[in-house]
CSV table of C-alpha atoms and ligand atoms in Angstrom, one decimal:
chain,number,residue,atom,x,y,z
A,21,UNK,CA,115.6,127.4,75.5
A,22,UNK,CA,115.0,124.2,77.3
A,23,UNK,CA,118.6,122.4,77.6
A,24,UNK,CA,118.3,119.4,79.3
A,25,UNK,CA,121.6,117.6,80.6
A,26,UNK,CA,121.0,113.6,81.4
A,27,UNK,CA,124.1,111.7,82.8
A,28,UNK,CA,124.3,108.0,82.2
A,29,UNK,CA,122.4,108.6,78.7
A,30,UNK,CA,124.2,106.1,76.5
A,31,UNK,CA,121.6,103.1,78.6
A,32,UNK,CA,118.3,102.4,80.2
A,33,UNK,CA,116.6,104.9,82.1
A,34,UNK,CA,118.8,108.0,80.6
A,35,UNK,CA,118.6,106.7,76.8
A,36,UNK,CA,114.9,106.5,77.0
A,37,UNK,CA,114.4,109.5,79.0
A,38,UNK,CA,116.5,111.6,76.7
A,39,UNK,CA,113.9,109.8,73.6
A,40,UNK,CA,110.9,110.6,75.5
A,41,UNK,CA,112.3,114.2,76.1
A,42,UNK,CA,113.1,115.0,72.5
A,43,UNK,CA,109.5,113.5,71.2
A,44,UNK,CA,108.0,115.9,74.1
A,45,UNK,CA,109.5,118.9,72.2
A,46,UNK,CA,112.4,119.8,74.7
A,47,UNK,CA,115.0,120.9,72.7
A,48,UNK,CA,118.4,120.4,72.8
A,49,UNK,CA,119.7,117.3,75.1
A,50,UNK,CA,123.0,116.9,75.9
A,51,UNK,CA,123.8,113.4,76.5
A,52,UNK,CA,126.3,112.6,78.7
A,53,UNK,CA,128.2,109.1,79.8
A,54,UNK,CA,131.7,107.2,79.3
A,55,UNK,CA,130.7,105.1,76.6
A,56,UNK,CA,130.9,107.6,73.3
A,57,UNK,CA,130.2,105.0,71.0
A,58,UNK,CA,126.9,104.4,72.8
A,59,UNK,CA,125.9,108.1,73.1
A,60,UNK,CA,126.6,108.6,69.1
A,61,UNK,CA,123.9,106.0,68.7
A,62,UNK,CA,121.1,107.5,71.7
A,63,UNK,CA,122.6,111.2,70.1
A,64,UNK,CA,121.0,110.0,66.4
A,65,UNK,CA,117.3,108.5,68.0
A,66,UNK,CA,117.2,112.2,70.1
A,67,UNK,CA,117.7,114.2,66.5
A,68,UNK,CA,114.9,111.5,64.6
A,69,UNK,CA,112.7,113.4,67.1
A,70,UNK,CA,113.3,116.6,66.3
A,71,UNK,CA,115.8,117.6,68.9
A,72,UNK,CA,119.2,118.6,69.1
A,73,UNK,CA,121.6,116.6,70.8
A,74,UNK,CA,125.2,116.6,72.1
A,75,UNK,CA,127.0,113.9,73.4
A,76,UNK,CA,129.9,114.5,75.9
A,77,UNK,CA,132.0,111.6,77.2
A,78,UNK,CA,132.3,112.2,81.2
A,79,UNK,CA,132.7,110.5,84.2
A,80,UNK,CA,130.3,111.2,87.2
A,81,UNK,CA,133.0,109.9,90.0
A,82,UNK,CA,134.9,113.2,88.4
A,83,UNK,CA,133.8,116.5,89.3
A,84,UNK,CA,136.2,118.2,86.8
A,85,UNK,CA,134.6,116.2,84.1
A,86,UNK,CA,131.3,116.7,84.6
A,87,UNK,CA,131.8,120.8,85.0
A,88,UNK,CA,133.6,120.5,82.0
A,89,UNK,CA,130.7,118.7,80.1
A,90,UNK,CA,128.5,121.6,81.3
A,91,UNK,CA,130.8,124.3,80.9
A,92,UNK,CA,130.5,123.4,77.3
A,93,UNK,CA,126.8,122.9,76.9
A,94,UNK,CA,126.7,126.4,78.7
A,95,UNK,CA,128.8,127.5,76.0
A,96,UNK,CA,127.1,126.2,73.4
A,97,UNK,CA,123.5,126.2,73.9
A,98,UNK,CA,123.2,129.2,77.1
A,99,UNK,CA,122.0,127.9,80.8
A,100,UNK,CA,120.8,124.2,81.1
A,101,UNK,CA,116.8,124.3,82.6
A,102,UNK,CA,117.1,121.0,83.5
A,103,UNK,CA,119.7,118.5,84.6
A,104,UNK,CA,119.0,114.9,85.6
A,105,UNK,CA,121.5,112.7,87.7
A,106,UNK,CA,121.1,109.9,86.2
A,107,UNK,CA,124.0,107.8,86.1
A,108,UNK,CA,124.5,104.4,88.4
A,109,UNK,CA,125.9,101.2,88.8
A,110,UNK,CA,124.7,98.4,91.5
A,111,UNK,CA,125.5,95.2,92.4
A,112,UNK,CA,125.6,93.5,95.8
A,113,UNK,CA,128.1,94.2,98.3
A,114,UNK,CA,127.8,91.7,100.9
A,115,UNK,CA,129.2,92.6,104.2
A,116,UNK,CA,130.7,89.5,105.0
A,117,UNK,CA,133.0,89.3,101.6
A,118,UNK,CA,133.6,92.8,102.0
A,119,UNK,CA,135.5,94.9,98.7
A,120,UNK,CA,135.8,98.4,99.6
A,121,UNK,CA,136.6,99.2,95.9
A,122,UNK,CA,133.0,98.1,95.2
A,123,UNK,CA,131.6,99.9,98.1
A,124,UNK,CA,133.3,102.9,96.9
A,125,UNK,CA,132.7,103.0,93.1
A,126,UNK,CA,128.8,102.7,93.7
A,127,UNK,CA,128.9,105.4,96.8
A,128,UNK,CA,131.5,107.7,94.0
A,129,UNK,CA,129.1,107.2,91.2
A,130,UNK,CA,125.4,107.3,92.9
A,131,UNK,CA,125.9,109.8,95.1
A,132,UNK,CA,128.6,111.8,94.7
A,133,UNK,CA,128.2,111.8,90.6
A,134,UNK,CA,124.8,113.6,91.2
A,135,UNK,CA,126.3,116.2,93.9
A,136,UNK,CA,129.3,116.5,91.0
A,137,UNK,CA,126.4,117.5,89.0
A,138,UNK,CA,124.5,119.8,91.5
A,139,UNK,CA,128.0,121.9,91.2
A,140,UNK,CA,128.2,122.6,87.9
A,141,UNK,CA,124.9,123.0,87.2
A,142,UNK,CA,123.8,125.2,90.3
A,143,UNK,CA,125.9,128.2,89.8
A,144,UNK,CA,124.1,129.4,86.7
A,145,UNK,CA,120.3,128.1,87.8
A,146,UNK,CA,121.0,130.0,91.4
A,147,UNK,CA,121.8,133.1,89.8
A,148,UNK,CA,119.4,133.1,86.9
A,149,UNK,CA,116.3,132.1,89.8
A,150,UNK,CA,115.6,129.2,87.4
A,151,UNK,CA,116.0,125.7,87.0
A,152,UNK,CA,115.1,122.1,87.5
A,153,UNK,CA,117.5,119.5,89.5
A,154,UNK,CA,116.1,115.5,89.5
A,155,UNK,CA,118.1,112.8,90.9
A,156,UNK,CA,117.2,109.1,89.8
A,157,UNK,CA,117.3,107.5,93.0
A,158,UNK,CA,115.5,104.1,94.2
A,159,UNK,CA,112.8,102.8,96.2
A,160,UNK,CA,115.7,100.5,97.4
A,161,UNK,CA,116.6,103.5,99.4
A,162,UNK,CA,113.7,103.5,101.7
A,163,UNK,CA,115.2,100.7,103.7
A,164,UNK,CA,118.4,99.1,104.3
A,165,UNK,CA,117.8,96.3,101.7
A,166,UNK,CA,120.5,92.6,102.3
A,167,UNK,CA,122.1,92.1,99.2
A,168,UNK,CA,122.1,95.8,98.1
A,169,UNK,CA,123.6,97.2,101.2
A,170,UNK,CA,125.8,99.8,99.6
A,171,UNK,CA,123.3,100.9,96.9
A,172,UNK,CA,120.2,100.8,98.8
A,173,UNK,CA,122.8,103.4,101.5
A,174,UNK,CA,123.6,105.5,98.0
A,175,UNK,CA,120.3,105.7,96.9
A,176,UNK,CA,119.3,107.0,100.8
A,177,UNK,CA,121.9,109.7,100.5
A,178,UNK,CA,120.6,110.8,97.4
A,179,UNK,CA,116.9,111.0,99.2
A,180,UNK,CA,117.6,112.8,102.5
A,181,UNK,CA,120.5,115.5,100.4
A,182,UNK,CA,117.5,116.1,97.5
A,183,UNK,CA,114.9,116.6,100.2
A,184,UNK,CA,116.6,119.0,102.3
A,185,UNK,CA,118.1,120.9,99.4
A,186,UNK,CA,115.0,121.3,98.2
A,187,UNK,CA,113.5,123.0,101.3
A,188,UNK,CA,116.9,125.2,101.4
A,189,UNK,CA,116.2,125.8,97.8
A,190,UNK,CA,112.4,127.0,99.0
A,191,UNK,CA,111.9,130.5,97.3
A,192,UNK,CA,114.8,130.5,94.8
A,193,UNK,CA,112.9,129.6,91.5
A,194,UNK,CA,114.7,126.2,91.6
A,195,UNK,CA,112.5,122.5,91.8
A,196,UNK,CA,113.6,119.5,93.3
A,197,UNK,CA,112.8,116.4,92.1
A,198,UNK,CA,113.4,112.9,93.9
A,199,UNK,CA,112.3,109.9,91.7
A,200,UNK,CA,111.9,106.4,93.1
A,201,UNK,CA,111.4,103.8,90.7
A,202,UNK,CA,111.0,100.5,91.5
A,203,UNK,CA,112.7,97.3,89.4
A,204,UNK,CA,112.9,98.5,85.5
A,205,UNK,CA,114.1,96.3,83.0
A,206,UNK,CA,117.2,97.6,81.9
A,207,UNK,CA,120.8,96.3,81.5
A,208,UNK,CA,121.3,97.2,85.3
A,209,UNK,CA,119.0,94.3,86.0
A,210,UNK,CA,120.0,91.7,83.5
A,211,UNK,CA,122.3,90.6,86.1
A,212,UNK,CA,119.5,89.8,88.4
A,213,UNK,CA,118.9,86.2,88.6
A,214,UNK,CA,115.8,86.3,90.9
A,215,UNK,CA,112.0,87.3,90.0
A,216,UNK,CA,111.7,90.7,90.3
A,217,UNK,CA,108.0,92.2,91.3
A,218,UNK,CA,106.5,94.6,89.2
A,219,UNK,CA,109.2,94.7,86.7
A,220,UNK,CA,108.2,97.8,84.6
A,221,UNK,CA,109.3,98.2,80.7
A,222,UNK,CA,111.8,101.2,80.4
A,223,UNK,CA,109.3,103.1,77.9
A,224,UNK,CA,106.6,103.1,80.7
A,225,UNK,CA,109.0,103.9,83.4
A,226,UNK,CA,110.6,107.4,81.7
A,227,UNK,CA,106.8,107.9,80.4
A,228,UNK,CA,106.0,108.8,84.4
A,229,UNK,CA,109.2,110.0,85.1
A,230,UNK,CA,109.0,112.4,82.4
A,231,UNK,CA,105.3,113.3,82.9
A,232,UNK,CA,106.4,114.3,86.9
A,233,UNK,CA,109.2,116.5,85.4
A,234,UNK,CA,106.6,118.2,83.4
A,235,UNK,CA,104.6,119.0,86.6
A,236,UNK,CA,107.8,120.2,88.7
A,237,UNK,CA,106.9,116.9,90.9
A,238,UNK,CA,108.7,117.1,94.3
A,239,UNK,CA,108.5,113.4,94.2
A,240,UNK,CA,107.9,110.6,91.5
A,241,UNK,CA,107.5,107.3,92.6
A,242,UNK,CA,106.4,103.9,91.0
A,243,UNK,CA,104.9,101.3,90.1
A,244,UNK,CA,102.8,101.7,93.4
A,245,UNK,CA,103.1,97.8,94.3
A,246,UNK,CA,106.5,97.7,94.7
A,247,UNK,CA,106.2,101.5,96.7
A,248,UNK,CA,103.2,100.4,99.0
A,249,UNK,CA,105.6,97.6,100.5
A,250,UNK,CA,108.7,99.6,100.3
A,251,UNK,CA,106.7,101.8,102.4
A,252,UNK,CA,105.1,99.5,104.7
A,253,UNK,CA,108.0,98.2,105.1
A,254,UNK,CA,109.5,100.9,106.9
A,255,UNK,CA,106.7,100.9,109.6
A,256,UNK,CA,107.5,97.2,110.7
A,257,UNK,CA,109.1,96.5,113.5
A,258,UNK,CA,113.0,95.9,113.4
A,259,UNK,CA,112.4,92.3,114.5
A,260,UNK,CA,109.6,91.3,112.3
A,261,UNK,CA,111.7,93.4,109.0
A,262,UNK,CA,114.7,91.2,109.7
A,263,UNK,CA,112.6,88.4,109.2
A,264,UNK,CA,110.8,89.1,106.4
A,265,UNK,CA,114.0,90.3,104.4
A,266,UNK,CA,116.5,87.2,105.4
A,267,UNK,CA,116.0,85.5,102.4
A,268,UNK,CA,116.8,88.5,99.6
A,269,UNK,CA,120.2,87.9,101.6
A,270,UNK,CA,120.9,84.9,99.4
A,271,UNK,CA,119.1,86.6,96.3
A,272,UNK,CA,121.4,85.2,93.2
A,273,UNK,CA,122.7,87.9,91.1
A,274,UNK,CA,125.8,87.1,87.8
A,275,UNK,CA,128.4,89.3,90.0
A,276,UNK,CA,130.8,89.2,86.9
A,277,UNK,CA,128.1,90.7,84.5
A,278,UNK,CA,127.2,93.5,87.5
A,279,UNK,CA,130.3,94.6,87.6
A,280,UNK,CA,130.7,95.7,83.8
B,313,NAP,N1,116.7,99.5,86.5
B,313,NAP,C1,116.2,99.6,87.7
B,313,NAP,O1,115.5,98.7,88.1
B,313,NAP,C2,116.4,100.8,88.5
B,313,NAP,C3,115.5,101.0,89.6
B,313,NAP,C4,115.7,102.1,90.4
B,313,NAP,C5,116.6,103.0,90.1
B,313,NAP,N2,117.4,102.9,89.0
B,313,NAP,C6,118.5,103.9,88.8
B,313,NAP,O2,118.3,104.4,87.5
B,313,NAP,C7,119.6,104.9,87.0
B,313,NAP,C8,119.9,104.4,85.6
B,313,NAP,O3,120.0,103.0,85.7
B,313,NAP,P1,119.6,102.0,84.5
B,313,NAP,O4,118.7,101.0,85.2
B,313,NAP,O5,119.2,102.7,83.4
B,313,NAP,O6,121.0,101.2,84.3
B,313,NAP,P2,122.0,101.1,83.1
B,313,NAP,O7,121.2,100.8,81.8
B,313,NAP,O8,123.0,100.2,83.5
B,313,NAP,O9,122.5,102.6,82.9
B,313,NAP,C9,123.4,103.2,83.8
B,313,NAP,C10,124.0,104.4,83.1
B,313,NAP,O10,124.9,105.0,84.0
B,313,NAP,C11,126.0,105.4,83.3
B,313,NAP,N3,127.2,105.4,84.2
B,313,NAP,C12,127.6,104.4,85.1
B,313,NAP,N4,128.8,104.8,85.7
B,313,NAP,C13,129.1,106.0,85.2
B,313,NAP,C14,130.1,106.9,85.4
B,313,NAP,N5,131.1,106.6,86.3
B,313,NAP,N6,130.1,108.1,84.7
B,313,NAP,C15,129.1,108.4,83.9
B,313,NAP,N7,128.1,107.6,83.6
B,313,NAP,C16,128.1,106.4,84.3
B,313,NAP,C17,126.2,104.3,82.2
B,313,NAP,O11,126.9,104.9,81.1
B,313,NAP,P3,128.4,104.5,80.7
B,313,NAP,O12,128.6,103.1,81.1
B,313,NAP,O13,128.4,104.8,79.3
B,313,NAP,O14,129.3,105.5,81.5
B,313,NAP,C18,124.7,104.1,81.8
B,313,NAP,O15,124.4,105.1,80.9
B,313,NAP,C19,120.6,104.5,88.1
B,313,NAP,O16,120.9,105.6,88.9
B,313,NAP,C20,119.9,103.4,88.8
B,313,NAP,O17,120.4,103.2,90.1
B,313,NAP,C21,117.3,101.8,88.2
């Protein structure tokens, strides 16, 4: 068995995830993303090692599409054991040049592309009494971060729904898994024009995220310089945080490049 589904697999994180699974020995991968071209390539590095993979062009902001992509890996391959919400886009959203059409397509794709998931996936893993659910969200969710408003609020949706689904879940053979990585170098954050602390390579990253799947980890987060102050940042005071954070306000970032 072990049939993993990865949304936002044709990049970053969920590329080198669905690598690290396939040289781990999990066994077939299905690969899913809008970009098919993209996935044909990740689809070939996943079968080098040794696994079988399928790529499925889908688009998270569409629930019919991503119960679709399952219903077929169902058909296919049997009941997925693990899924991984993967997929998202990010890009500042200041509120005083507001676009509700940005606001929207990060909240549609973030958040509501890994509940899309959650619905086609949970059916089969509540009735079998099996399973394994993991949402990639973001440190930037621990706080309500200036010149990440709308992601950083995704990324905290994804955190509070994982954490009390997973209590719900308590007792029904499913695990939970929240993961919180800090700044990865990836194409999401080639747009970033500012020095990013603790930048971690991509292979490092999915080598902890995968090693935290493989323990049924309730929570994976890293590298722990960039989660100690994310996390001692939520114990300041409101007047000293606004201070400290002012200036990631004017943080530069290549809005054109973000958006693509
Ligand atoms: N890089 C970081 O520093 C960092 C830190 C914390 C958390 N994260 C999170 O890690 C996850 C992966 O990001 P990444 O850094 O690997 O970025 P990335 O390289 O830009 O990858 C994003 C992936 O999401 C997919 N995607 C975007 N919109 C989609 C849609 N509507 N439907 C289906 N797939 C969609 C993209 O595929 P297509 O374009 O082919 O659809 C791509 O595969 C994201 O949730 C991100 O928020 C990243």
């Amino acid at each position: 068995m072990r049939n993993v589904v990865i949304t936002g697999a044709s990049s970053g994180i969920g590329e080198a995830l669905a690598i690290e699974l396939a040289k781990r020995g999990w066994e077939r991968i299905a690969l899913l993303g809008r970009r098919a071209g993209a996935l044909e390539g990740v689809a070939k590095e996943v079968m080098a090692h040794g696994s079988k993979p399928m790529p499925i062009e889908s688009d998270v902001r569409d629930a019919q599409s991503v119960r679709d992509a399952v219903t077929r890996v169902e058909a296919e391959w049997g009941p997925v054991d693990l899924a991984v919400a993967n997929a998202g886009i990010g890009f500042p959203t200041p509120a005083h040049r507001f676009s509700l059409d940005d606001a929207r397509a990060i909240m549609q794709t973030n958040f509501d592309g890994m509940l899309h998931l959650w619905d086609a996936v949970s059916p089969k893993m509540l009735a079998r009494y099996e399973g394994h659910f993991v949402a990639i969200a973001s440190l930037a969710g621990l706080r309500g971060l200036p010149g990440g408003s709308v992601y950083a609020a995704s990324k905290a949706a994804m955190q509070a729904w994982m954490e009390a689904s997973r209590v719900e879940l308590t007792g029904k053979g499913i695990a939970m898994t929240i993961v919180n990585p800090g700044f990865v170098a990836t194409p999401m954050v080639e747009k970033n024009r500012f020095r990013m602390p603790f930048l971690m390579k991509t292979r490092d990253a999915v080598r902890k995220i995968a090693d935290g799947i493989e323990r049924r980890a309730r929570v994976i987060e890293f590298p722990l310089g960039t989660s100690m102050l994310m996390r001692a940042l939520r114990l300041v005071p409101v007047p000293l945080f606004d201070r400290l954070v002012r200036p990631w306000s004017r943080r530069r970032v290549d809005l054109e490049r973000a958006r693509h």
